[in-house]
Structure formats: structure tokens, C-alpha cells
Amino acid sequence: MSTTASPPRVQTDLSVRIGSLTLTGPVLVASGTYGYGDEFGARFSIERLGGIVTKTVTLKPRAGNPPHRMVETPSGMLNSIGLENVGLKAFIADKLPKLAAVPTAILASVGGETPGELFRLVRALEAAPCAGYEINFSCPNVARGGARYWADARRLETTTRKLRTLTARPLIAKLTPNATDPSALARACEQGGADAVSLVNTFVGTAIDLERRRFVLGRASGGLSGPAIKPLALAQVHEVSGAVKIPVIGMGGIVTATDALEFLLAGAACVQVGTASFARPDAPMRVAEGVAAWCAAHGIAHVADLVRTVRVWGEGEEGDAWT
Amino acid sequence: MERAPEAVRTAFAQVDAEVLRNEPLPGTRLWWAELNAPADFPEPLPGQFVMVAPRLARASGQLLARPFSLARAVRSDGGWTLGILYARVGRGTDLMSRQAAGSWSVLGPLGRGFQVDHKGPALLVGGGRGTAPLVFLAEWLEARGRGCEFLVGARGQADWAGPEEMGVHLTRSRVWPATEDGSRGLDGRVLELFAREPVLAEALAAKGARIHACGPHGLLAAVGALGQGFGVPVDVSIEAHMACGTGICRSCMVPRAADGPKARKGQNESYLVSCLEGPVVPAACVDWARDRDSAPATAYEPLDIELGGALA
């Protein structure tokens, strides 16, 4: 990565505040792309991560969708996993205890088909060791309680308001990009008391097998992720971060530190690395290291100083070298 | 009641492996690559696989690595020489065929390999490029003083991939060829060999026999049924669309047989995770009726055709 600027190297403050929680760095791993956080053991420097968002947990175990569940597409992939997970009971009994040893913040992703299911999940997890919650309001691959169901500002606001009464831990609302007005959904969560919104979840897409004349995916459509969606995600992060005061957690096709830094400039307070981990399991750590190195090389005192600092041409250019 | 195999997570590494060889197998539509993985690459076992991405992948917009069973793993100076058999069926394999020098990214070794603790005959049944992990298994068994009966099936010469072609000269084993167009060995399907060759029927009936198979899932289902009929355990190496290879993404699920070995605690009761509980699983674990072929049906158009010859 280019580090052409040469102000004095500084010790950048990489911490990010989300509600009552201080993350040690601006790079997290996205739900469903790092399992439960214990799978790789001590193989990687997980302490470099600001946090791990676990695979979405639901009240009951879910077997997930029929195959095929994944197909690669140009610069991206479609997935249709369908919230396969071990269920709340096993998550608390078997998964969370192992995560206690992981040296980073553990954010539990929770998913429900109704508001009531989310309330039960959060109530049950309050006694369990996790630092906060990301509420999955945006899975595109389930018949009930998915992105379509939750793309309703009033439902989001009332649900978030009730969740707020159940926990003092950070509440992050993960939103769908498949909505006419993502900012309206984000504002609804803010008004309900969410500490942050995270976006984007995947874009609905499909792939077709010509000779078999069938959709490749077992459930016909899936969610598109990877570098293919990065420009779409950047635009949504910029738009939404201008519409709410709470932090926006940005994601969508981040593979390199450059990608991550662009999301910060667009308006993300911190970012999540998702699909890139499938290509290389050490990708999030490399992104985190790269972000820290770039900030130090560019004399950035606090990573928050970068957030939403992108400008349009002609804006504030008086001091620039070429004018 | 027999239990389903446990998930296997052996030590693995992400390495850059130098391409030593990468060329078509003469007279076939298959390709053979040899890579040199550095010393920190853990020792692979027969049946294990690697996720491979050539250097060109990133630059050309290919996101994910591709899974390949190892066809060979030979200790060499400063590491391992890994053998990979492949066919150009899509963009990933097309890119692989275009990079004969430099290095490829290799993640592995991954997954659960063949179960080799049986005392009786080892019967290896391969279809098409499914022979790849069996060649590794045969070479591995011979290095430990054990031979095998290696049934090599192919539609015809263009799909023929025997051990000799991959540089493996078996001395304690017998290779039994069969082709559907009769161009080599038995004129027919590979499983017909058991009916035609008394030696194989005898081996099948011997105490402690085990079948190890890899190939199209239709063949694997048939081998499973044959094994069940003779009361012989059958291990099959299965294949599915895979993103990560490490059990995280949950893409490579294959339907679990409701009447097969019971899922263990924490395992998905409806599906096997082929990268963790496989790729080698007991055939009885798979619900072949619900299984969906993951092989591409649409012929791949190489990149230079897509781009109007711009890269040719």
C-alpha cells in the first residue's frame, strides 16, 4: 500500500467507541465469516482485531438451506446459507465459554423471526459473557424473519426500543442494503435507541446454470458479497452516516487495508471484514495491521479523525498543492 | 449404531508454493501441476485437500481459492512436492492452466482423509479425475509395505488419469483399467470389474476389506450400494461448492442420510460439512437421493473468448 505522505510517525489511537463499549481497533470480523471465533484457535493474531461478531444465533438450532449454498461470481460470491447455527442453548453452553479466552471483544449476532424471539435471545444472553449484540435485521436467505420482514422502519424502531430496555450492552442494528431508503431504516434504529448501525449485509442476487436450466443455488437467490459490492456499500455507508448521529459500522467487499480506510473516509466509525476471510483466513488481521501502519505513516492521531472526511472535488481545495 | 465421523482440523498453513510443473497430461483433457510447498507446510495425509489460488487470480477478479484433493505429497528438499490433477472447467482452473511459473497460494492440508486402519485388502475405485486422491493413497500405502487393487475408470482416453500418468510407479499393487468407450482396459463401467475379475471379487469378500472411492457422485452412490451389498465398508471422497475449506462458511454441505451413521453432538443433523467431516466420509453417511451434482454442466468459455481474444 502506498505511504507517500511523510509526516512524523505517530502512535495512532485506534480505539473506537460503540455505546458503552470501547473497541481496541477499527477492524472487526463480520458475522458468519469467522464462525464462533474459536475455530482457528491461536493460529492468528486475533488480538489485532477490534472484535469478532459471531455467527448469528437463533432460539432453536437451524439446519440451513439445501445445497447448493454458494457460487462464485465475478469478484464476489453468492451465498444462501440460511442462518445455519447451533441454537441458543448450545451457543451459551458450548461456544461462548471457549470465546472467553479470545483476546478481543465478542459481539453476539442474534436473529429472530419475530420481535419476541429477539427479546428472548437478548434476555438469555444477558447472563452470558459477550460484550454486546449485533441484531441481524437483514438476512436475505430465510423465509421468515429476514431482510424483507425487517425492512420496515416502524417495526425496527419499536423492536429496538424494547431491546434497549433489556440491555445496557451495545446494541448494533445490522441493516439490509436491499431497501428503497436505507437511511430511514437507520434513523428508526437510532430513534429506538440503537448504539450503532452496521451495513451493508449482502445484496440479493442469483446465478443460473444454463445447461441444467436451473438456478445454481438451492433456494434460487442468495446474498452477493465480496469486492463486487464494495462501491455499492461505500455509497450506502456514506449516505447513512450523513443521516444518523450514531456510529456506522461499514462493510461490503473489504479485502485490503485500503478498502477499510476508504470506508472510514466514507463515514464508517469502524469496519467489518467478511468474505475476504473465506479467501484467506488471515485477511482481517492483515487489514487491521495495514490500517494501523497507514495511520502511523500519515500522522493520524486518532482513527476517528478519518471518519467521514471524504470531500468532493472543488470542496476545501484552497490549500492543495495544485491550486 | 455407528457414529458419523468427527470433524477434523489438523494443522494447516497458508503458503506460497512454487510451480514446478503445470502442463496437460498427454492425450487427455486433464492437467497436472506440481508445486513446491515450503517446510512449514504440515504433512498431508491421503484424502486431504488444499485450497489453491494462482497468482493471476486476484488480478483477474477471482475471489476464492479452489479445492483440490492432493494426488501426491512427496518430501523434497525444504518442503513438499504436491501433485494436483485438474481439468479446465471454469475460470479458476482456466487461470491455473495459464500460470506455469511463479507461485500459487496454497492453504492446507485440510479435512479428513481416508481411513486406513483396516487389515484386509484396500480396494481403490476412481472415476475420471477422481483418481487423484487415490493415487496419493496408493503411493502412501506402498511406502508402508501395503499394496492395493486400484480400479481406474474413465469415459475414455481423454479423461484417463492413472497413477503412471502422475508419476507413481506401483510395485505391490495392481491397476485395473476400465473405460466406457472401450479404449483402455475393460469396455464398460468401472464397477463391472468386480463381476468380471475373480481376483477382485475375492478381495471384496476377504476379511477386513475396505473400499476407498472418489469420482462423480453417481459412481460414489453405486460404490456405496455395492459395499452395502457385500458388507464391506466404503469410504468416499465427496465434492461440493466450497468457499473457505476450513468449516467456517458452511457452503459445502452435503445431505446426511437419515438412516446412516448418527450425527454427533454439535453436528448438523441434516447435512455433512464436506470440508471438515470429509471430504472422505463413509458412503452410508450421504443421502445420495437428496445430493446435488456440483460439477459444472455448462462448458466453460475461456477468458480470451469472453474478452474477444484480447488476452490470447
XYZ file of C-alpha atoms in Angstrom:
635
model
C 0.000 0.000 0.000
C 1.184 3.476 -0.805
C 2.517 5.532 2.055
C 3.726 8.549 0.121
C 2.953 11.186 2.755
C 5.677 11.580 5.343
C 4.587 13.422 8.464
C 6.250 12.131 11.642
C 5.135 8.601 12.501
C 2.801 8.756 15.452
C 1.267 6.246 17.797
C -2.291 6.291 16.479
C -5.134 5.848 18.917
C -7.043 3.078 17.138
C -9.848 2.759 19.661
C -13.471 3.078 18.616
C -16.367 3.773 20.908
C -19.691 1.975 20.312
C -22.171 2.870 23.067
C -20.685 1.811 26.393
C -18.011 -0.310 24.729
C -14.541 0.714 23.615
C -13.158 -1.444 20.834
C -9.358 -1.663 20.705
C -9.271 -1.266 16.926
C -11.401 -0.339 13.937
C -11.330 -3.744 12.188
C -13.750 -6.469 13.205
C -14.794 -9.714 11.578
C -18.300 -9.936 10.170
C -20.944 -12.351 11.322
C -20.955 -15.715 9.587
C -17.446 -15.337 8.237
C -15.395 -16.303 11.266
C -17.581 -18.994 12.790
C -17.814 -18.659 16.517
C -14.336 -17.199 16.769
C -12.785 -20.299 18.281
C -12.287 -22.332 15.110
C -8.793 -21.134 14.317
C -7.577 -21.299 17.914
C -4.329 -19.438 18.462
C -3.323 -19.693 14.796
C -3.726 -15.983 14.089
C -3.091 -12.730 15.982
C -6.731 -12.201 16.896
C -5.758 -9.513 19.423
C -5.237 -7.204 16.453
C -8.974 -7.278 15.816
C -11.362 -4.787 17.365
C -13.895 -7.544 17.765
C -15.496 -10.709 16.496
C -19.141 -10.772 15.534
C -20.213 -14.372 15.960
C -22.314 -16.407 13.554
C -25.961 -15.429 14.007
C -27.621 -17.410 16.770
C -31.340 -18.179 16.777
C -33.543 -19.619 19.524
C -33.568 -23.115 18.020
C -30.791 -24.790 16.032
C -31.192 -24.336 12.271
C -30.021 -26.841 9.657
C -29.727 -24.148 6.995
C -30.688 -24.172 3.340
C -30.472 -27.037 0.827
C -27.428 -27.133 -1.484
C -26.048 -25.504 -3.422
C -25.384 -22.794 -0.910
C -22.598 -20.888 -2.597
C -21.416 -19.929 -6.042
C -18.598 -17.632 -7.018
C -19.487 -14.733 -9.300
C -17.241 -12.070 -10.856
C -15.244 -10.523 -7.973
C -17.684 -11.877 -5.455
C -19.798 -14.736 -4.265
C -23.436 -15.528 -3.694
C -24.324 -17.356 -0.511
C -27.511 -18.927 0.680
C -26.556 -20.479 3.995
C -29.864 -19.776 5.703
C -28.691 -18.973 9.234
C -27.428 -22.467 9.955
C -26.427 -22.371 13.620
C -26.263 -24.445 16.782
C -29.102 -22.624 18.541
C -29.138 -20.539 21.719
C -28.683 -23.366 24.208
C -25.545 -24.806 22.600
C -24.247 -21.312 21.836
C -24.310 -20.461 25.550
C -23.163 -23.871 26.765
C -20.503 -24.774 24.170
C -19.463 -21.746 22.147
C -19.364 -18.683 24.408
C -17.228 -20.304 27.148
C -14.495 -21.029 24.569
C -14.659 -17.413 23.426
C -13.778 -16.124 26.873
C -10.146 -16.912 26.064
C -10.200 -14.981 22.765
C -8.405 -11.646 23.311
C -10.913 -9.342 21.645
C -14.486 -8.111 22.088
C -17.121 -10.743 21.356
C -20.315 -9.382 19.862
C -23.143 -11.880 19.603
C -25.139 -11.721 16.392
C -28.748 -12.644 17.092
C -31.539 -13.338 14.641
C -35.254 -13.774 15.119
C -38.373 -14.382 13.064
C -40.329 -12.055 15.331
C -39.525 -9.243 17.774
C -40.436 -11.608 20.607
C -37.726 -14.065 19.580
C -35.122 -11.305 19.678
C -36.260 -10.271 23.165
C -35.925 -13.851 24.418
C -32.465 -14.186 22.878
C -31.122 -10.976 24.363
C -32.642 -11.727 27.770
C -30.962 -15.137 27.778
C -27.614 -13.761 26.628
C -27.526 -11.015 29.267
C -26.128 -13.545 31.747
C -23.594 -14.839 29.209
C -20.113 -13.445 28.581
C -20.387 -11.291 25.481
C -19.630 -7.599 25.051
C -22.671 -6.621 23.004
C -25.185 -7.546 20.347
C -25.499 -7.148 16.633
C -29.147 -7.670 15.747
C -29.415 -9.363 12.365
C -32.281 -7.443 10.785
C -31.092 -8.308 7.302
C -30.581 -11.972 6.383
C -31.642 -12.362 2.724
C -31.733 -16.160 2.840
C -34.558 -17.141 5.174
C -38.283 -17.488 4.523
C -39.301 -15.789 7.768
C -37.690 -13.010 9.776
C -35.282 -11.985 7.054
C -34.315 -8.745 5.364
C -37.740 -8.187 3.841
C -39.562 -8.615 7.148
C -37.279 -6.180 8.934
C -37.135 -3.540 6.195
C -39.942 -1.742 7.975
C -38.963 1.405 9.855
C -41.775 1.232 12.400
C -41.092 -2.429 13.214
C -37.377 -1.691 13.577
C -37.987 1.265 15.882
C -40.414 -0.471 18.243
C -38.260 -3.605 18.360
C -35.076 -1.664 19.040
C -36.819 0.413 21.719
C -37.872 -2.732 23.572
C -34.417 -4.316 23.171
C -32.934 -1.135 24.649
C -34.869 -1.736 27.867
C -33.384 -5.244 28.109
C -29.688 -4.442 27.975
C -27.103 -1.789 28.732
C -24.658 -3.533 26.404
C -24.084 -2.050 22.952
C -26.912 -2.725 20.527
C -25.920 -2.718 16.871
C -28.595 -2.983 14.193
C -27.368 -4.750 11.053
C -29.321 -3.469 8.091
C -30.125 -4.627 4.600
C -28.966 -2.706 1.535
C -31.991 -4.054 -0.373
C -34.235 -1.195 0.706
C -35.501 1.899 -1.032
C -34.304 4.151 1.767
C -31.614 2.621 3.997
C -31.268 5.921 5.875
C -34.872 5.706 7.030
C -34.202 2.251 8.469
C -31.058 3.521 10.193
C -32.874 6.528 11.678
C -35.596 4.222 13.001
C -32.970 2.149 14.830
C -31.328 5.313 16.166
C -34.650 6.583 17.457
C -35.284 3.209 19.081
C -32.028 3.554 20.992
C -29.517 1.538 18.979
C -25.874 2.395 19.707
C -24.801 1.831 16.114
C -25.949 0.503 12.782
C -23.895 -1.875 10.659
C -24.199 -2.099 6.906
C -24.243 -3.497 4.391
C -25.492 -7.037 4.617
C -25.491 -8.799 1.251
C -27.311 -7.703 -1.896
C -29.873 -10.133 -3.286
C -28.616 -11.802 -6.434
C -28.783 -15.048 -8.334
C -26.853 -17.271 -10.726
C -28.145 -19.598 -13.429
C -26.830 -22.913 -14.688
C -27.536 -22.734 -18.422
C -27.406 -26.390 -19.443
C -29.423 -27.579 -16.449
C -31.758 -24.571 -16.839
C -31.787 -24.168 -13.103
C -30.850 -21.600 -10.521
C -27.473 -22.651 -9.159
C -28.476 -22.022 -5.554
C -30.862 -24.406 -3.844
C -33.063 -21.540 -2.735
C -32.861 -19.782 -6.113
C -31.451 -16.485 -4.866
C -28.717 -15.595 -2.413
C -26.737 -12.715 -0.993
C -23.917 -11.149 -3.006
C -20.729 -10.210 -1.156
C -17.081 -9.551 -1.927
C -15.269 -6.827 -3.875
C -18.124 -6.698 -6.417
C -20.311 -4.864 -3.892
C -17.719 -2.503 -2.460
C -18.752 0.581 -4.465
C -22.412 -0.026 -3.585
C -21.566 -0.464 0.080
C -19.342 2.627 0.207
C -22.158 4.739 -1.198
C -24.664 3.408 1.325
C -22.269 3.912 4.238
C -21.684 7.483 3.159
C -25.373 8.181 2.764
C -26.446 6.594 6.043
C -23.607 8.121 8.061
C -24.928 11.507 6.998
C -28.421 10.627 8.165
C -27.707 9.410 11.732
C -25.591 10.584 14.660
C -24.775 7.114 15.980
C -21.708 5.326 14.575
C -21.992 3.396 11.343
C -20.092 0.119 11.136
C -19.171 -0.290 7.488
C -18.669 -3.428 5.460
C -19.021 -4.793 1.976
C -16.155 -6.209 -0.054
C -13.275 -5.153 2.190
C -10.200 -7.179 1.264
C -7.319 -4.771 1.886
C -6.417 -2.020 4.345
C -7.019 0.478 1.547
C -10.601 -0.747 1.280
C -11.055 -0.401 5.050
C -9.642 3.125 5.125
C -11.942 4.160 2.281
C -14.925 3.036 4.365
C -13.692 5.182 7.279
C -13.420 8.164 4.956
C -16.920 7.441 3.635
C -18.351 7.616 7.145
C -17.770 4.320 8.946
C -16.538 4.550 12.540
C -15.134 1.058 12.163
C -15.382 -1.774 9.648
C -16.006 -5.468 9.378
C -14.122 -7.846 7.116
C -16.286 -10.697 5.876
C -15.955 -12.617 2.638
C -12.210 -11.913 2.424
C -11.705 -14.359 5.304
C -13.000 -17.166 3.090
C -10.282 -16.439 0.559
C -7.572 -16.077 3.235
C -8.283 -16.754 6.912
C -5.661 -14.222 7.958
C -7.253 -11.433 5.871
C -8.852 -9.480 8.765
C -5.604 -9.405 10.719
C -3.727 -8.197 7.640
C -6.319 -5.469 7.116
C -6.016 -4.396 10.766
C -2.220 -4.272 10.548
C -2.382 -2.316 7.313
C -4.797 0.246 8.737
C -2.571 0.795 11.769
C 0.517 1.146 9.579
C -1.159 3.634 7.231
C -2.432 5.748 10.131
C 1.004 5.815 11.729
C 2.692 6.707 8.429
C 0.201 9.512 7.813
C 0.418 11.025 11.269
C -3.165 10.205 12.208
C -3.542 10.826 15.959
C -6.888 9.101 16.329
C -8.560 6.832 13.832
C -11.793 8.751 14.471
C -10.141 11.751 12.787
C -10.569 9.960 9.455
C -14.267 9.237 9.740
C -16.395 10.854 7.043
C -13.581 13.129 5.900
C -14.012 12.374 2.212
C -14.592 15.508 0.144
C -15.992 16.200 -3.285
C -13.898 17.927 -5.932
C -13.888 21.681 -5.506
C -14.598 21.485 -1.794
C -11.927 22.900 0.540
C -9.101 22.685 -2.002
C -7.617 26.170 -1.450
C -4.577 24.801 0.309
C -3.978 21.883 -2.048
C -0.724 21.678 -3.926
C -2.158 22.075 -7.406
C -4.176 25.242 -6.814
C -25.047 -47.792 15.984
C -22.135 -46.429 14.039
C -21.431 -42.725 14.585
C -20.730 -40.182 11.880
C -17.099 -39.108 11.518
C -15.903 -36.305 13.730
C -14.825 -33.010 12.232
C -11.106 -32.987 11.556
C -8.952 -29.906 11.928
C -5.335 -30.934 11.500
C -2.575 -28.353 11.442
C -2.681 -26.300 8.266
C -0.699 -23.443 6.777
C -1.157 -20.719 4.193
C 1.917 -20.845 1.961
C 3.187 -19.648 -1.376
C 4.131 -22.757 -3.307
C 6.430 -22.552 -6.305
C 5.052 -24.043 -9.522
C 7.496 -26.720 -10.655
C 5.321 -28.129 -13.420
C 1.960 -27.276 -14.894
C 1.072 -28.937 -18.175
C -1.571 -31.023 -19.929
C -1.413 -34.770 -19.381
C -0.561 -36.003 -22.896
C -3.531 -37.370 -24.800
C -6.077 -36.159 -22.243
C -8.051 -33.033 -21.425
C -6.565 -33.095 -17.915
C -3.774 -31.032 -16.429
C -1.046 -31.936 -13.986
C 0.626 -29.458 -11.664
C 3.481 -29.961 -9.235
C 4.088 -27.360 -6.563
C 6.850 -26.979 -4.035
C 5.410 -26.141 -0.626
C 7.882 -24.868 1.967
C 8.932 -26.822 5.041
C 6.322 -25.230 7.302
C 3.587 -26.944 5.297
C 2.312 -29.746 7.564
C 2.493 -33.365 6.390
C -0.601 -34.172 4.302
C -2.489 -37.453 4.590
C -4.120 -39.257 1.657
C -7.602 -37.859 1.046
C -6.803 -34.422 2.411
C -7.194 -31.387 0.176
C -5.783 -27.925 -0.374
C -7.306 -24.583 -1.385
C -5.368 -23.244 -4.375
C -5.280 -19.789 -5.936
C -2.846 -18.904 -8.715
C -1.174 -15.507 -8.633
C -3.320 -14.288 -11.511
C -6.477 -14.914 -9.520
C -6.590 -11.658 -7.577
C -5.653 -9.544 -10.572
C -8.391 -11.080 -12.687
C -11.154 -10.684 -10.140
C -11.290 -14.255 -8.918
C -12.113 -14.060 -5.245
C -11.935 -17.562 -3.862
C -9.380 -20.327 -3.915
C -10.353 -23.720 -5.368
C -10.330 -27.039 -3.505
C -8.252 -29.938 -4.860
C -7.527 -33.300 -3.349
C -3.814 -33.907 -3.252
C -2.736 -36.516 -5.815
C 0.782 -36.664 -4.420
C 2.760 -35.320 -1.495
C 6.426 -36.183 -1.645
C 9.033 -34.900 0.761
C 11.597 -32.869 -1.093
C 14.448 -30.591 -0.170
C 12.997 -27.898 2.005
C 9.374 -28.969 1.966
C 6.867 -30.969 -0.026
C 6.221 -31.541 -3.680
C 2.453 -31.503 -4.055
C 0.732 -33.002 -7.094
C -2.591 -31.630 -8.306
C -4.722 -33.075 -11.107
C -7.297 -30.786 -12.649
C -9.479 -30.121 -15.652
C -10.240 -26.708 -17.099
C -13.896 -26.497 -16.181
C -14.197 -22.877 -15.077
C -12.422 -19.602 -14.557
C -10.346 -20.810 -11.602
C -8.915 -23.823 -13.378
C -8.511 -21.839 -16.598
C -6.331 -19.345 -14.724
C -4.360 -22.182 -13.176
C -3.593 -23.555 -16.636
C -2.256 -20.163 -17.675
C 0.350 -19.893 -14.963
C 3.264 -22.257 -15.481
C 5.803 -20.324 -13.411
C 5.919 -18.350 -10.193
C 3.944 -19.408 -7.166
C 0.417 -20.293 -6.189
C -1.204 -19.635 -2.851
C -1.926 -22.916 -1.079
C -3.938 -23.382 2.116
C -3.787 -26.809 3.688
C -3.665 -29.657 4.251
C -7.359 -29.704 5.124
C -10.099 -32.140 6.014
C -10.485 -35.784 6.889
C -8.586 -38.291 4.778
C -9.045 -41.979 4.013
C -9.357 -44.387 6.923
C -6.500 -46.832 6.512
C -6.606 -48.845 9.746
C -8.248 -51.869 8.099
C -6.180 -55.074 7.945
C -7.666 -56.590 4.782
C -7.415 -55.632 1.111
C -7.597 -51.987 0.085
C -9.840 -51.599 -2.961
C -9.448 -48.219 -4.634
C -12.166 -47.154 -7.070
C -11.615 -43.967 -9.060
C -13.700 -42.371 -11.767
C -12.191 -39.782 -14.115
C -10.084 -37.230 -12.279
C -11.437 -38.731 -9.044
C -8.394 -40.994 -9.178
C -6.284 -38.115 -7.821
C -6.577 -38.731 -4.050
C -6.430 -42.489 -4.653
C -3.057 -42.176 -6.355
C -1.813 -40.463 -3.189
C -3.408 -43.232 -1.117
C -1.826 -45.994 -3.235
C 1.617 -44.404 -3.036
C 1.209 -43.860 0.705
C 0.153 -47.484 1.304
C 3.075 -48.816 -0.750
C 5.510 -46.697 1.241
C 4.201 -48.591 4.292
C 4.558 -52.015 2.718
C 0.914 -52.372 1.717
C -0.439 -52.912 -1.773
C -3.877 -52.285 -3.198
C -6.238 -53.177 -6.009
C -6.661 -49.922 -7.920
C -9.700 -49.775 -10.207
C -9.292 -46.865 -12.602
C -12.381 -45.860 -14.566
C -12.823 -43.209 -17.233
C -15.219 -42.365 -20.004
C -12.345 -42.649 -22.440
C -8.736 -41.765 -23.081
C -9.413 -38.024 -22.778
C -10.383 -38.483 -19.114
C -7.825 -41.142 -18.299
C -5.795 -40.415 -15.160
C -3.932 -43.427 -13.833
C -1.050 -43.491 -11.340
C 1.629 -43.805 -14.041
C 0.447 -40.579 -15.637
C 1.015 -38.840 -12.309
C 4.480 -40.293 -11.987
C 3.627 -43.027 -9.481
C 5.006 -46.494 -10.237
C 3.206 -49.012 -8.088
C 5.037 -52.261 -7.388
C 2.880 -54.004 -4.767
C -0.452 -53.074 -6.320
C -2.477 -53.907 -9.419
C -4.170 -51.352 -11.630
C -7.459 -52.424 -13.264
C -8.468 -50.133 -16.101
C -11.985 -49.703 -17.454
C -13.282 -47.208 -19.999
C -16.832 -46.622 -21.156
C -15.720 -46.335 -24.786
C -13.513 -49.409 -24.541
C -10.367 -47.528 -25.462
C -8.494 -48.897 -22.483
C -8.983 -51.976 -20.295
C -12.460 -53.290 -19.679
C -15.060 -51.979 -22.099
C -17.613 -50.788 -19.578
C -18.128 -49.116 -16.260
C -15.509 -49.424 -13.573
C -17.696 -51.305 -11.089
C -18.258 -54.086 -13.649
C -14.675 -55.099 -12.894
C -15.866 -56.694 -9.652
C -18.134 -59.040 -11.609
C -15.574 -59.742 -14.353
C -12.426 -60.278 -12.325
C -12.471 -63.182 -9.857
C -9.446 -61.726 -8.057
C -11.390 -58.572 -7.252
C -14.490 -60.469 -6.167
C -12.236 -62.475 -3.858
C -10.627 -59.349 -2.416
C -14.076 -57.894 -1.819
C -15.073 -60.963 0.151
C -11.854 -61.016 2.204
C -11.911 -60.177 5.885
C -11.039 -56.556 6.696
C -11.518 -55.340 3.122
C -12.328 -51.694 2.593
C -13.273 -49.684 -0.484
C -11.886 -46.173 -0.981
C -13.593 -44.291 -3.784
C -13.585 -40.916 -5.473
C -15.275 -39.660 -8.608
C -18.648 -38.429 -9.824
C -21.250 -38.700 -7.057
C -23.294 -41.131 -9.202
C -20.354 -43.526 -9.094
C -19.896 -42.992 -5.356
C -23.554 -43.808 -4.717
C -23.158 -47.016 -6.725
C -19.981 -47.968 -4.845
C -21.815 -47.325 -1.587
C -24.624 -49.660 -2.642
C -22.133 -52.308 -3.750
C -20.295 -52.110 -0.443
C -23.531 -52.402 1.472
C -24.471 -55.482 -0.561
C -21.184 -57.195 0.278
C -20.964 -55.903 3.826
C -17.765 -54.007 3.003
C -17.192 -50.524 4.462
C -16.883 -47.844 1.811
C -15.093 -44.514 2.167
C -15.925 -41.904 -0.446
C -14.296 -38.551 -1.133
C -17.112 -36.101 -1.803
C -17.177 -32.761 -3.563
C -19.267 -29.618 -3.121
C -19.144 -25.887 -3.876
C -16.709 -24.617 -1.260
C -15.723 -21.084 -0.299
C -13.318 -21.376 2.640
C -12.268 -25.008 3.104
C -11.994 -24.540 6.854
C -15.523 -25.136 8.128
C -16.463 -21.504 8.547
C -18.657 -20.644 5.580
C -20.984 -23.675 5.662
C -21.269 -23.714 1.876
C -20.101 -27.240 1.146
C -22.928 -29.075 2.845
C -23.911 -32.499 1.519
C -27.204 -34.124 2.604
C -26.764 -36.501 5.527
C -28.535 -39.865 5.303
C -31.259 -40.121 7.948
C -30.697 -43.896 8.156
C -26.896 -43.660 8.128
C -24.377 -43.212 10.948
C -25.836 -40.848 13.544
C -24.670 -37.235 13.746
C -22.579 -36.411 16.786
C -23.389 -33.737 19.319
C -22.937 -30.326 17.758
C -23.115 -31.650 14.196
C -25.815 -30.592 11.747
C -28.299 -33.469 11.621
C -29.379 -32.693 8.057
C -26.056 -32.074 6.351
C -22.408 -33.116 6.403
C -19.796 -30.355 6.294
C -17.701 -31.793 3.479
C -14.554 -29.778 4.289
C -14.453 -30.759 7.961
C -16.303 -34.067 8.367
C -14.975 -35.001 4.916
C -14.006 -34.852 2.166
C -13.677 -38.565 2.927
C -16.810 -39.883 4.632
C -18.415 -43.315 4.956
C -20.685 -43.730 1.922
C -23.548 -44.611 4.258
C -23.438 -41.064 5.666
C -24.604 -39.467 2.411
C -28.218 -39.214 1.312
C -27.498 -39.693 -2.404
C -31.131 -39.127 -3.375
C -31.040 -35.562 -1.983
C -27.497 -34.923 -3.193
C -26.998 -32.379 -5.978
C -24.252 -32.617 -8.540
C -21.760 -29.814 -8.091
C -19.972 -30.399 -11.393
C -20.498 -27.565 -13.863
C -22.865 -28.562 -16.661
C -22.179 -25.554 -18.832
C -18.984 -25.792 -20.849
C -16.528 -23.130 -19.765
C -15.674 -20.414 -22.229
C -12.108 -19.332 -21.579
C -11.343 -15.771 -20.638
C -9.834 -14.899 -24.012
C -13.123 -15.807 -25.715
C -15.071 -13.707 -23.208
C -12.788 -10.798 -23.972
C -12.850 -11.305 -27.718
C -9.333 -12.701 -27.812
C -7.797 -9.697 -26.079
C -5.719 -11.893 -23.781
C -4.849 -14.595 -26.269
